[in-house]
CSV table of C-alpha atoms and ligand atoms in Angstrom, one decimal:
chain,number,residue,atom,x,y,z
A,1,MET,CA,6.2,3.6,-23.5
A,2,LEU,CA,3.8,2.9,-20.8
A,3,LYS,CA,1.6,-0.5,-21.0
A,4,ALA,CA,0.6,-1.2,-17.0
A,5,CYS,CA,-0.1,0.7,-13.6
A,6,ILE,CA,0.9,-1.2,-10.6
A,7,PHE,CA,-1.1,0.0,-7.6
A,8,ASP,CA,-0.3,-0.3,-4.2
A,9,LEU,CA,-3.6,-0.6,-1.8
A,10,ASP,CA,-3.3,0.6,1.7
A,11,GLY,CA,-3.7,4.7,1.1
A,12,VAL,CA,-3.6,4.4,-2.7
A,13,ILE,CA,-6.9,2.6,-3.2
A,14,VAL,CA,-8.5,2.4,0.2
A,15,ASP,CA,-7.5,4.4,3.3
A,16,THR,CA,-6.6,1.3,5.1
A,17,ALA,CA,-3.5,2.7,6.1
A,18,HIS,CA,-5.8,4.9,8.7
A,19,PHE,CA,-7.3,1.6,10.0
A,20,HIS,CA,-3.5,0.1,10.4
A,21,PHE,CA,-2.6,3.3,12.6
A,22,LEU,CA,-6.0,2.7,14.8
A,23,ALA,CA,-4.9,-0.7,15.2
A,24,TRP,CA,-1.3,0.0,15.7
A,25,LYS,CA,-2.0,3.0,18.4
A,26,ARG,CA,-4.1,-0.1,20.4
A,27,LEU,CA,-1.1,-2.0,20.6
A,28,ALA,CA,0.9,0.8,21.4
A,29,ASP,CA,-0.9,1.9,24.0
A,30,GLU,CA,-1.3,-1.6,25.6
A,31,LEU,CA,2.3,-2.0,25.5
A,32,ALA,CA,2.8,1.7,26.5
A,33,ILE,CA,4.3,2.9,23.6
A,34,PRO,CA,4.0,6.5,22.3
A,35,PHE,CA,3.2,6.4,19.0
A,36,THR,CA,1.7,9.2,16.8
A,37,GLU,CA,0.3,9.9,13.3
A,38,GLU,CA,4.3,10.9,12.1
A,39,ASP,CA,5.4,7.7,13.6
A,40,ASN,CA,3.2,5.5,11.3
A,41,GLU,CA,3.9,7.2,8.1
A,42,HIS,CA,7.1,4.7,8.4
A,43,LEU,CA,4.8,1.9,9.0
A,44,LYS,CA,3.2,2.6,5.5
A,45,GLY,CA,4.0,-0.2,2.9
A,46,VAL,CA,5.9,-2.1,5.7
A,47,SER,CA,5.1,-5.9,6.6
A,48,ARG,CA,3.2,-6.5,9.4
A,49,ILE,CA,5.9,-8.4,11.1
A,50,ASP,CA,8.5,-5.5,10.5
A,51,SER,CA,6.3,-3.1,11.6
A,52,LEU,CA,5.9,-4.8,15.2
A,53,HIS,CA,9.7,-4.8,15.1
A,54,PHE,CA,9.4,-1.3,14.8
A,55,LEU,CA,7.1,-0.6,17.2
A,56,LEU,CA,8.8,-2.1,19.2
A,57,LYS,CA,12.1,-0.2,18.5
A,58,LEU,CA,10.2,2.9,19.4
A,59,GLY,CA,9.4,1.3,22.6
A,60,ASN,CA,12.8,0.2,23.6
A,61,LYS,CA,10.7,-3.1,24.7
A,62,THR,CA,11.8,-6.3,24.1
A,63,ILE,CA,8.9,-9.5,24.2
A,64,SER,CA,9.2,-13.2,24.1
A,65,PRO,CA,8.3,-15.2,20.9
A,66,GLU,CA,5.1,-16.1,22.1
A,67,ALA,CA,4.2,-12.6,22.9
A,68,PHE,CA,5.3,-11.1,19.5
A,69,GLU,CA,3.3,-13.8,17.8
A,70,ASP,CA,-0.1,-12.7,19.8
A,71,ALA,CA,0.9,-9.5,19.5
A,72,LEU,CA,0.6,-9.5,15.9
A,73,TYR,CA,-2.4,-11.7,16.0
A,74,ARG,CA,-4.2,-9.1,18.5
A,75,LYS,CA,-3.4,-6.2,16.2
A,76,ASN,CA,-5.0,-8.0,12.8
A,77,SER,CA,-8.3,-9.1,14.3
A,78,TRP,CA,-8.6,-5.6,15.2
A,79,PHE,CA,-7.6,-4.2,12.1
A,80,LEU,CA,-9.9,-6.9,10.2
A,81,ASP,CA,-13.0,-5.4,12.7
A,82,TYR,CA,-12.4,-2.2,10.9
A,83,ILE,CA,-12.2,-4.2,7.4
A,84,ALA,CA,-15.5,-5.6,7.9
A,85,GLN,CA,-17.2,-2.5,7.5
A,86,MET,CA,-15.3,-1.3,4.4
A,87,THR,CA,-17.7,-0.9,1.0
A,88,PRO,CA,-17.7,0.5,-2.3
A,89,ALA,CA,-18.0,3.8,-0.4
A,90,ASP,CA,-14.6,3.6,1.3
A,91,ILE,CA,-13.0,4.2,-2.3
A,92,LEU,CA,-10.5,6.9,-2.2
A,93,GLY,CA,-11.6,9.7,-4.7
A,94,GLY,CA,-11.4,9.3,-8.5
A,95,VAL,CA,-9.4,5.5,-8.6
A,96,SER,CA,-13.0,3.6,-9.4
A,97,GLU,CA,-13.2,6.1,-13.2
A,98,PHE,CA,-9.6,5.9,-12.9
A,99,LEU,CA,-9.2,2.7,-13.2
A,100,ALA,CA,-12.1,2.6,-15.9
A,101,LEU,CA,-10.2,4.6,-17.9
A,102,LEU,CA,-7.1,2.3,-18.2
A,103,GLN,CA,-9.5,-1.1,-18.3
A,104,ALA,CA,-10.7,1.2,-21.4
A,105,SER,CA,-7.8,2.3,-22.8
A,106,SER,CA,-6.3,-1.3,-22.3
A,107,HIS,CA,-4.0,-0.7,-20.3
A,108,ARG,CA,-2.9,-3.6,-17.9
A,109,ILE,CA,-3.4,-3.4,-14.1
A,110,ALA,CA,-1.7,-5.0,-11.5
A,111,LEU,CA,-1.5,-4.7,-7.5
A,112,GLY,CA,1.6,-4.6,-5.6
A,113,SER,CA,1.0,-4.6,-2.0
A,114,ALA,CA,1.8,-5.7,1.7
A,115,SER,CA,-0.8,-6.6,2.6
A,116,LYS,CA,-2.0,-10.4,3.3
A,117,ASN,CA,-5.3,-8.6,3.5
A,118,ALA,CA,-5.4,-7.5,0.2
A,119,ARG,CA,-7.4,-9.5,-2.1
A,120,LEU,CA,-10.4,-9.5,1.0
A,121,ILE,CA,-10.2,-5.4,1.2
A,122,LEU,CA,-10.2,-5.3,-3.0
A,123,ASP,CA,-13.5,-7.8,-2.4
A,124,ARG,CA,-15.3,-6.2,0.3
A,125,VAL,CA,-14.8,-2.7,-1.9
A,126,GLY,CA,-16.3,-4.7,-5.3
A,127,LEU,CA,-12.6,-4.3,-6.8
A,128,THR,CA,-11.2,-7.3,-7.6
A,129,HIS,CA,-12.4,-7.5,-11.1
A,130,TYR,CA,-9.8,-5.0,-12.5
A,131,PHE,CA,-6.6,-6.5,-11.5
A,132,GLU,CA,-5.4,-8.6,-13.9
A,133,VAL,CA,-2.2,-9.7,-11.1
A,134,LEU,CA,-2.4,-9.4,-8.1
A,135,ILE,CA,0.6,-9.5,-5.5
A,136,ASP,CA,0.3,-9.1,-2.1
A,137,GLY,CA,1.7,-10.2,1.6
A,138,ASN,CA,1.3,-13.6,0.8
A,139,GLN,CA,3.5,-14.1,-2.2
A,140,ILE,CA,6.2,-12.4,-1.3
A,141,ALA,CA,9.2,-13.2,1.5
A,142,LYS,CA,11.4,-9.8,1.0
A,143,ALA,CA,9.0,-6.7,1.8
A,144,LYS,CA,8.8,-3.2,0.6
A,145,PRO,CA,11.8,-1.3,0.1
A,146,ALA,CA,12.7,-4.8,-1.5
A,147,PRO,CA,11.9,-4.6,-4.8
A,148,ASP,CA,10.3,-8.0,-5.3
A,149,VAL,CA,6.4,-7.1,-5.0
A,150,PHE,CA,6.7,-4.9,-8.4
A,151,LEU,CA,9.0,-7.4,-10.0
A,152,LYS,CA,6.7,-9.8,-9.6
A,153,GLY,CA,3.2,-7.4,-10.5
A,154,ALA,CA,5.6,-6.8,-13.9
A,155,GLU,CA,6.3,-10.4,-14.2
A,156,GLY,CA,3.1,-11.5,-14.2
A,157,LEU,CA,1.8,-9.0,-16.7
A,158,GLY,CA,5.1,-10.5,-18.9
A,159,LEU,CA,6.1,-6.7,-19.2
A,160,SER,CA,9.1,-5.1,-18.4
A,161,PRO,CA,9.9,-2.6,-15.5
A,162,ASP,CA,10.4,0.0,-18.3
A,163,GLU,CA,6.8,-0.3,-19.3
A,164,CYS,CA,5.2,-0.1,-15.9
A,165,VAL,CA,4.4,3.0,-13.6
A,166,VAL,CA,4.1,2.2,-9.8
A,167,PHE,CA,1.1,4.2,-7.4
A,168,GLU,CA,2.4,4.5,-4.1
A,169,ASP,CA,1.5,6.6,-0.7
A,170,GLY,CA,4.7,4.9,1.4
A,171,ILE,CA,7.8,5.9,1.6
A,172,ALA,CA,9.4,2.0,1.4
A,173,GLY,CA,7.0,1.5,-1.6
A,174,ILE,CA,8.3,4.7,-3.2
A,175,GLU,CA,11.5,2.9,-3.0
A,176,ALA,CA,10.8,-0.4,-3.4
A,177,ALA,CA,9.2,0.8,-7.2
A,178,HIS,CA,12.7,2.6,-7.7
A,179,ASN,CA,14.7,-0.6,-6.4
A,180,ALA,CA,12.3,-2.6,-9.4
A,181,GLY,CA,13.7,0.2,-12.1
A,182,MET,CA,9.9,1.3,-12.7
A,183,LYS,CA,8.8,5.5,-12.4
A,184,ALA,CA,7.1,5.9,-9.1
A,185,ILE,CA,4.2,8.7,-9.0
A,186,GLY,CA,3.8,9.5,-5.4
A,187,ILE,CA,0.1,10.1,-3.5
A,188,GLY,CA,0.2,11.9,-0.9
A,189,LYS,CA,2.2,15.3,0.4
A,190,PRO,CA,4.8,16.2,-1.2
A,191,ASP,CA,7.0,17.0,1.7
A,192,VAL,CA,6.5,13.2,2.8
A,193,LEU,CA,7.0,11.8,-0.3
A,194,HIS,CA,10.1,13.8,-1.4
A,195,MET,CA,12.1,10.9,-2.9
A,196,ALA,CA,9.1,10.5,-6.0
A,197,LYS,CA,10.1,12.3,-8.5
A,198,TYR,CA,6.3,13.6,-9.0
A,199,VAL,CA,3.0,13.3,-6.4
A,200,ILE,CA,-0.7,13.8,-6.7
A,201,PRO,CA,-2.7,14.5,-3.9
A,202,ASN,CA,-5.4,11.4,-5.1
A,203,PHE,CA,-7.0,10.6,-8.8
A,204,GLU,CA,-9.3,13.0,-8.9
A,205,GLY,CA,-9.4,14.6,-12.6
A,206,MET,CA,-6.5,12.2,-13.7
A,207,THR,CA,-6.9,11.0,-17.3
A,208,ILE,CA,-4.8,8.7,-19.5
A,209,GLU,CA,-3.1,11.5,-21.5
A,210,LYS,CA,-1.8,13.5,-18.6
A,211,LEU,CA,-0.9,9.8,-16.8
A,212,GLU,CA,1.5,9.5,-20.3
A,213,ASN,CA,2.7,13.4,-20.3
A,214,ILE,CA,3.5,13.1,-16.8
A,215,PHE,CA,5.0,9.7,-17.2
A,216,GLU,CA,7.2,11.1,-20.4
A,217,THR,CA,8.5,14.2,-18.6
A,218,MET,CA,9.7,11.5,-14.9
B,301,B16,P1,-1.2,-6.8,6.8
B,301,B16,P2,0.2,-1.5,1.6
B,301,B16,C1,0.5,-2.3,3.7
B,301,B16,O1,-0.1,-2.2,2.6
B,301,B16,C2,0.1,-1.3,4.7
B,301,B16,O2,1.0,-0.1,4.2
B,301,B16,C3,0.8,-1.4,6.2
B,301,B16,O3,0.8,-0.3,7.0
B,301,B16,C4,0.6,-2.9,6.4
B,301,B16,O4,1.3,-3.3,7.8
B,301,B16,C5,1.5,-4.0,5.3
B,301,B16,O5,0.4,-3.9,4.5
B,301,B16,C6,1.0,-5.0,5.7
B,301,B16,O6,-0.6,-5.3,5.8
B,301,B16,O7,-1.1,-6.5,8.2
B,301,B16,O8,-2.5,-6.5,5.9
B,301,B16,O9,-1.0,-8.0,5.7
B,301,B16,O10,0.1,-0.2,1.8
B,301,B16,O11,1.4,-2.1,1.0
B,301,B16,O12,-0.5,-2.0,0.7
B,302,MG,MG1,0.0,2.3,0.8
């Protein structure tokens, strides 16, 4: 039986995925590494450190440990500049309404994000109060596709994986949910998230009844 929803953050609740792309793109340009939105798909849900490794591999570059740390710091500071401008208007379509429906129907709500900035982002858009458990990049050693972030979420709620459903926009995140033994609903495009059993474009029009039907058929 479905008891809880575990939400990814970037690309599911808010479109910070685009801000990550802009910040990585700026760094890629500085390092003269060609970097496209298609490349960025591979960074969705991937930790900051692993993302930089991916970028450097893409450009066939090696940098010193000091330059690596400096690049991480600068990428994050550009990203934080974007976040500072966020307001509740940045919440993706249907999310606020769906969270309210879940709360009213006593479904439990948790966050499972790779981002170390997750709490800051939820605070900026005014959604923190919905989340009973908040697992983010500060609490997990093994990033998605490792199952840790979602297993910790279920553990925090005191539930088993088969009582939870994960909402994810990233390839690594869908894999992480499956590795955790959880059903995952993709948010985005079916051709990108081909490993997801069910994909919706966003939460507009989502109801508890619809969710329970989807959950049963997955
Ligand atoms: P930060 P999610 C992920 O968040 C992003 O999708 C990914 O692009 C980013 O690199 C990662 O968080 C780390 O974020 O640099 O803020 O710690 O999709 O798991 O909510
Ligand atoms: Mg995401």
